[in-house]
């Protein structure tokens, strides 16, 4: 019985640690479609990420993790963030190619993370 309690406590602690290695889900209620359908709003986020414009709290959080996210194929993303990241990146890449180039120049100037984030963008888990 004692052993069971201990192993359960361990399991909970491990789970808590795993949770902590995720990015915050505090902003997982942001309306991505609304942003993608409003170019002015989208460009404001992009400029925040490029550090050429002001950031909202959500933008700041995004900027904080974008490099790590690219380098780890979004492995610390929540499910919502994974799907959102794919949608937003594809949109920017296709519709805002100039900003996409600027983002790459800033966050992956040597193209060394392309082989990490490309498969992530093409997957659908
Ligand atoms: C590009 O923009 C159009 C019009 O807003 C949209 O329908 C389309 O889904 C966008 N492309 C991507 C890859 O999101």
PDB file of C-alpha atoms and ligand atoms in Angstrom:
ATOM      1  CA  UNK A   1       0.000   0.000   0.000  1.00  0.00           C
ATOM      2  CA  UNK A   2       2.762   2.384   0.988  1.00  0.00           C
ATOM      3  CA  UNK A   3       4.622   1.520  -2.186  1.00  0.00           C
ATOM      4  CA  UNK A   4       1.530   2.219  -4.236  1.00  0.00           C
ATOM      5  CA  UNK A   5       1.142   5.653  -2.685  1.00  0.00           C
ATOM      6  CA  UNK A   6       4.779   6.458  -3.319  1.00  0.00           C
ATOM      7  CA  UNK A   7       4.651   5.366  -6.928  1.00  0.00           C
ATOM      8  CA  UNK A   8       1.480   7.341  -7.451  1.00  0.00           C
ATOM      9  CA  UNK A   9       3.111  10.431  -5.991  1.00  0.00           C
ATOM     10  CA  UNK A  10       6.063   9.895  -8.296  1.00  0.00           C
ATOM     11  CA  UNK A  11       3.783   9.570 -11.272  1.00  0.00           C
ATOM     12  CA  UNK A  12       2.034  12.818 -10.399  1.00  0.00           C
ATOM     13  CA  UNK A  13       5.337  14.623  -9.907  1.00  0.00           C
ATOM     14  CA  UNK A  14       6.623  13.367 -13.236  1.00  0.00           C
ATOM     15  CA  UNK A  15       3.464  14.509 -14.923  1.00  0.00           C
ATOM     16  CA  UNK A  16       3.732  17.917 -13.320  1.00  0.00           C
ATOM     17  CA  UNK A  17       7.299  18.259 -14.573  1.00  0.00           C
ATOM     18  CA  UNK A  18       6.287  17.248 -18.056  1.00  0.00           C
ATOM     19  CA  UNK A  19       3.540  19.837 -17.988  1.00  0.00           C
ATOM     20  CA  UNK A  20       5.976  22.463 -16.903  1.00  0.00           C
ATOM     21  CA  UNK A  21       8.166  21.860 -19.939  1.00  0.00           C
ATOM     22  CA  UNK A  22       5.290  23.028 -22.140  1.00  0.00           C
ATOM     23  CA  UNK A  23       4.728  26.613 -23.140  1.00  0.00           C
ATOM     24  CA  UNK A  24       1.954  28.319 -21.253  1.00  0.00           C
ATOM     25  CA  UNK A  25      -1.557  27.674 -22.542  1.00  0.00           C
ATOM     26  CA  UNK A  26      -2.692  30.999 -21.143  1.00  0.00           C
ATOM     27  CA  UNK A  27      -3.292  32.365 -24.649  1.00  0.00           C
ATOM     28  CA  UNK A  28      -4.727  29.259 -26.237  1.00  0.00           C
ATOM     29  CA  UNK A  29      -8.039  31.038 -26.630  1.00  0.00           C
ATOM     30  CA  UNK A  30      -6.660  33.564 -29.117  1.00  0.00           C
ATOM     31  CA  UNK A  31      -8.784  33.544 -32.257  1.00  0.00           C
ATOM     32  CA  UNK A  32      -6.326  32.572 -34.966  1.00  0.00           C
ATOM     33  CA  UNK A  33      -8.804  32.803 -37.829  1.00  0.00           C
ATOM     34  CA  UNK A  34      -9.650  36.319 -36.796  1.00  0.00           C
ATOM     35  CA  UNK A  35      -5.970  37.249 -36.953  1.00  0.00           C
ATOM     36  CA  UNK A  36      -5.455  35.570 -40.325  1.00  0.00           C
ATOM     37  CA  UNK A  37      -8.524  37.307 -41.709  1.00  0.00           C
ATOM     38  CA  UNK A  38      -7.338  40.707 -40.547  1.00  0.00           C
ATOM     39  CA  UNK A  39      -4.102  41.637 -42.256  1.00  0.00           C
ATOM     40  CA  UNK A  40      -3.527  44.656 -40.036  1.00  0.00           C
ATOM     41  CA  UNK A  41      -3.729  42.444 -36.950  1.00  0.00           C
ATOM     42  CA  UNK A  42      -1.513  39.785 -38.515  1.00  0.00           C
ATOM     43  CA  UNK A  43       1.131  42.302 -39.545  1.00  0.00           C
ATOM     44  CA  UNK A  44       1.124  43.705 -36.009  1.00  0.00           C
ATOM     45  CA  UNK A  45       2.009  40.230 -34.685  1.00  0.00           C
ATOM     46  CA  UNK A  46       4.662  39.763 -37.352  1.00  0.00           C
ATOM     47  CA  UNK A  47       6.244  43.123 -36.551  1.00  0.00           C
ATOM     48  CA  UNK A  48       6.284  42.223 -32.880  1.00  0.00           C
ATOM     49  CA  UNK A  49       8.116  39.004 -33.711  1.00  0.00           C
ATOM     50  CA  UNK A  50      10.541  40.889 -35.966  1.00  0.00           C
ATOM     51  CA  UNK A  51      11.044  43.422 -33.184  1.00  0.00           C
ATOM     52  CA  UNK A  52      10.055  46.274 -35.445  1.00  0.00           C
ATOM     53  CA  UNK A  53       6.769  46.950 -33.693  1.00  0.00           C
ATOM     54  CA  UNK A  54       5.019  46.852 -30.358  1.00  0.00           C
ATOM     55  CA  UNK A  55       3.923  43.588 -28.790  1.00  0.00           C
ATOM     56  CA  UNK A  56       0.713  42.644 -27.065  1.00  0.00           C
ATOM     57  CA  UNK A  57       1.021  40.236 -24.129  1.00  0.00           C
ATOM     58  CA  UNK A  58       0.216  37.361 -26.507  1.00  0.00           C
ATOM     59  CA  UNK A  59       2.762  38.595 -29.034  1.00  0.00           C
ATOM     60  CA  UNK A  60       5.417  38.845 -26.361  1.00  0.00           C
ATOM     61  CA  UNK A  61       4.794  35.265 -25.293  1.00  0.00           C
ATOM     62  CA  UNK A  62       4.947  34.108 -28.891  1.00  0.00           C
ATOM     63  CA  UNK A  63       8.193  35.968 -29.538  1.00  0.00           C
ATOM     64  CA  UNK A  64       9.724  34.432 -26.432  1.00  0.00           C
ATOM     65  CA  UNK A  65       9.241  30.912 -27.778  1.00  0.00           C
ATOM     66  CA  UNK A  66       9.428  31.213 -31.532  1.00  0.00           C
ATOM     67  CA  UNK A  67      13.104  30.324 -31.824  1.00  0.00           C
ATOM     68  CA  UNK A  68      12.866  27.412 -29.420  1.00  0.00           C
ATOM     69  CA  UNK A  69       9.715  26.293 -31.204  1.00  0.00           C
ATOM     70  CA  UNK A  70      11.467  26.235 -34.568  1.00  0.00           C
ATOM     71  CA  UNK A  71      14.427  24.350 -33.168  1.00  0.00           C
ATOM     72  CA  UNK A  72      12.391  21.713 -31.379  1.00  0.00           C
ATOM     73  CA  UNK A  73       9.615  21.216 -33.943  1.00  0.00           C
ATOM     74  CA  UNK A  74       7.099  22.684 -31.491  1.00  0.00           C
ATOM     75  CA  UNK A  75       7.647  19.774 -29.102  1.00  0.00           C
ATOM     76  CA  UNK A  76       6.727  21.953 -26.111  1.00  0.00           C
ATOM     77  CA  UNK A  77       3.597  23.206 -27.822  1.00  0.00           C
ATOM     78  CA  UNK A  78       0.141  22.261 -26.686  1.00  0.00           C
ATOM     79  CA  UNK A  79      -1.970  20.516 -29.309  1.00  0.00           C
ATOM     80  CA  UNK A  80      -3.732  23.821 -29.945  1.00  0.00           C
ATOM     81  CA  UNK A  81      -0.416  25.616 -30.398  1.00  0.00           C
ATOM     82  CA  UNK A  82       0.868  22.975 -32.819  1.00  0.00           C
ATOM     83  CA  UNK A  83      -2.164  23.298 -35.029  1.00  0.00           C
ATOM     84  CA  UNK A  84      -2.196  27.069 -34.732  1.00  0.00           C
ATOM     85  CA  UNK A  85       1.504  27.389 -35.522  1.00  0.00           C
ATOM     86  CA  UNK A  86       1.087  25.324 -38.685  1.00  0.00           C
ATOM     87  CA  UNK A  87      -1.855  27.337 -39.870  1.00  0.00           C
ATOM     88  CA  UNK A  88      -0.209  30.692 -39.201  1.00  0.00           C
ATOM     89  CA  UNK A  89       3.155  29.770 -40.703  1.00  0.00           C
ATOM     90  CA  UNK A  90       1.563  28.372 -43.848  1.00  0.00           C
ATOM     91  CA  UNK A  91      -0.538  31.475 -44.201  1.00  0.00           C
ATOM     92  CA  UNK A  92       2.422  33.810 -43.772  1.00  0.00           C
ATOM     93  CA  UNK A  93       4.632  31.754 -46.065  1.00  0.00           C
ATOM     94  CA  UNK A  94       2.028  31.767 -48.809  1.00  0.00           C
ATOM     95  CA  UNK A  95       0.473  35.183 -48.401  1.00  0.00           C
ATOM     96  CA  UNK A  96       3.137  37.333 -46.795  1.00  0.00           C
ATOM     97  CA  UNK A  97       6.299  35.962 -48.345  1.00  0.00           C
ATOM     98  CA  UNK A  98       8.221  39.147 -47.727  1.00  0.00           C
ATOM     99  CA  UNK A  99       7.537  38.968 -43.995  1.00  0.00           C
ATOM    100  CA  UNK A 100       8.298  35.250 -44.049  1.00  0.00           C
ATOM    101  CA  UNK A 101      11.739  36.023 -45.498  1.00  0.00           C
ATOM    102  CA  UNK A 102      12.313  38.622 -42.804  1.00  0.00           C
ATOM    103  CA  UNK A 103      11.340  36.120 -40.128  1.00  0.00           C
ATOM    104  CA  UNK A 104      13.746  33.535 -41.523  1.00  0.00           C
ATOM    105  CA  UNK A 105      16.508  36.108 -41.734  1.00  0.00           C
ATOM    106  CA  UNK A 106      15.981  36.905 -38.093  1.00  0.00           C
ATOM    107  CA  UNK A 107      15.361  33.473 -36.635  1.00  0.00           C
ATOM    108  CA  UNK A 108      17.088  31.047 -38.993  1.00  0.00           C
ATOM    109  CA  UNK A 109      19.562  33.054 -41.066  1.00  0.00           C
ATOM    110  CA  UNK A 110      21.609  30.011 -42.088  1.00  0.00           C
ATOM    111  CA  UNK A 111      18.657  27.747 -42.767  1.00  0.00           C
ATOM    112  CA  UNK A 112      19.917  25.269 -40.196  1.00  0.00           C
ATOM    113  CA  UNK A 113      16.514  24.611 -38.629  1.00  0.00           C
ATOM    114  CA  UNK A 114      14.595  24.123 -41.860  1.00  0.00           C
ATOM    115  CA  UNK A 115      15.024  20.352 -41.672  1.00  0.00           C
ATOM    116  CA  UNK A 116      13.439  20.459 -38.210  1.00  0.00           C
ATOM    117  CA  UNK A 117      10.456  22.721 -38.726  1.00  0.00           C
ATOM    118  CA  UNK A 118       9.553  21.669 -42.269  1.00  0.00           C
ATOM    119  CA  UNK A 119       8.518  18.104 -41.302  1.00  0.00           C
ATOM    120  CA  UNK A 120       6.554  19.590 -38.397  1.00  0.00           C
ATOM    121  CA  UNK A 121       4.703  21.914 -40.770  1.00  0.00           C
ATOM    122  CA  UNK A 122       3.828  19.006 -43.057  1.00  0.00           C
ATOM    123  CA  UNK A 123       2.654  16.645 -40.317  1.00  0.00           C
ATOM    124  CA  UNK A 124      -0.801  16.852 -38.782  1.00  0.00           C
ATOM    125  CA  UNK A 125      -0.656  15.506 -35.237  1.00  0.00           C
TER     126      UNK A 125
HETATM  127  C1  LIG B   1      -3.845  32.947 -48.127  1.00  0.00           C
HETATM  128  O1  LIG B   1      -4.860  33.911 -48.011  1.00  0.00           O
HETATM  129  C2  LIG B   1      -6.119  33.503 -48.487  1.00  0.00           C
HETATM  130  C3  LIG B   1      -7.062  34.691 -48.392  1.00  0.00           C
HETATM  131  O2  LIG B   1      -7.081  35.227 -47.107  1.00  0.00           O
HETATM  132  C4  LIG B   1      -6.608  32.305 -47.681  1.00  0.00           C
HETATM  133  O3  LIG B   1      -7.847  31.853 -48.139  1.00  0.00           O
HETATM  134  C5  LIG B   1      -5.585  31.185 -47.782  1.00  0.00           C
HETATM  135  O4  LIG B   1      -5.972  30.112 -46.945  1.00  0.00           O
HETATM  136  C6  LIG B   1      -4.222  31.692 -47.359  1.00  0.00           C
HETATM  137  N1  LIG B   1      -3.228  30.665 -47.534  1.00  0.00           N
HETATM  138  C7  LIG B   1      -2.829  29.874 -46.542  1.00  0.00           C
HETATM  139  C8  LIG B   1      -1.818  28.843 -46.877  1.00  0.00           C
HETATM  140  O5  LIG B   1      -3.253  29.964 -45.405  1.00  0.00           O
END
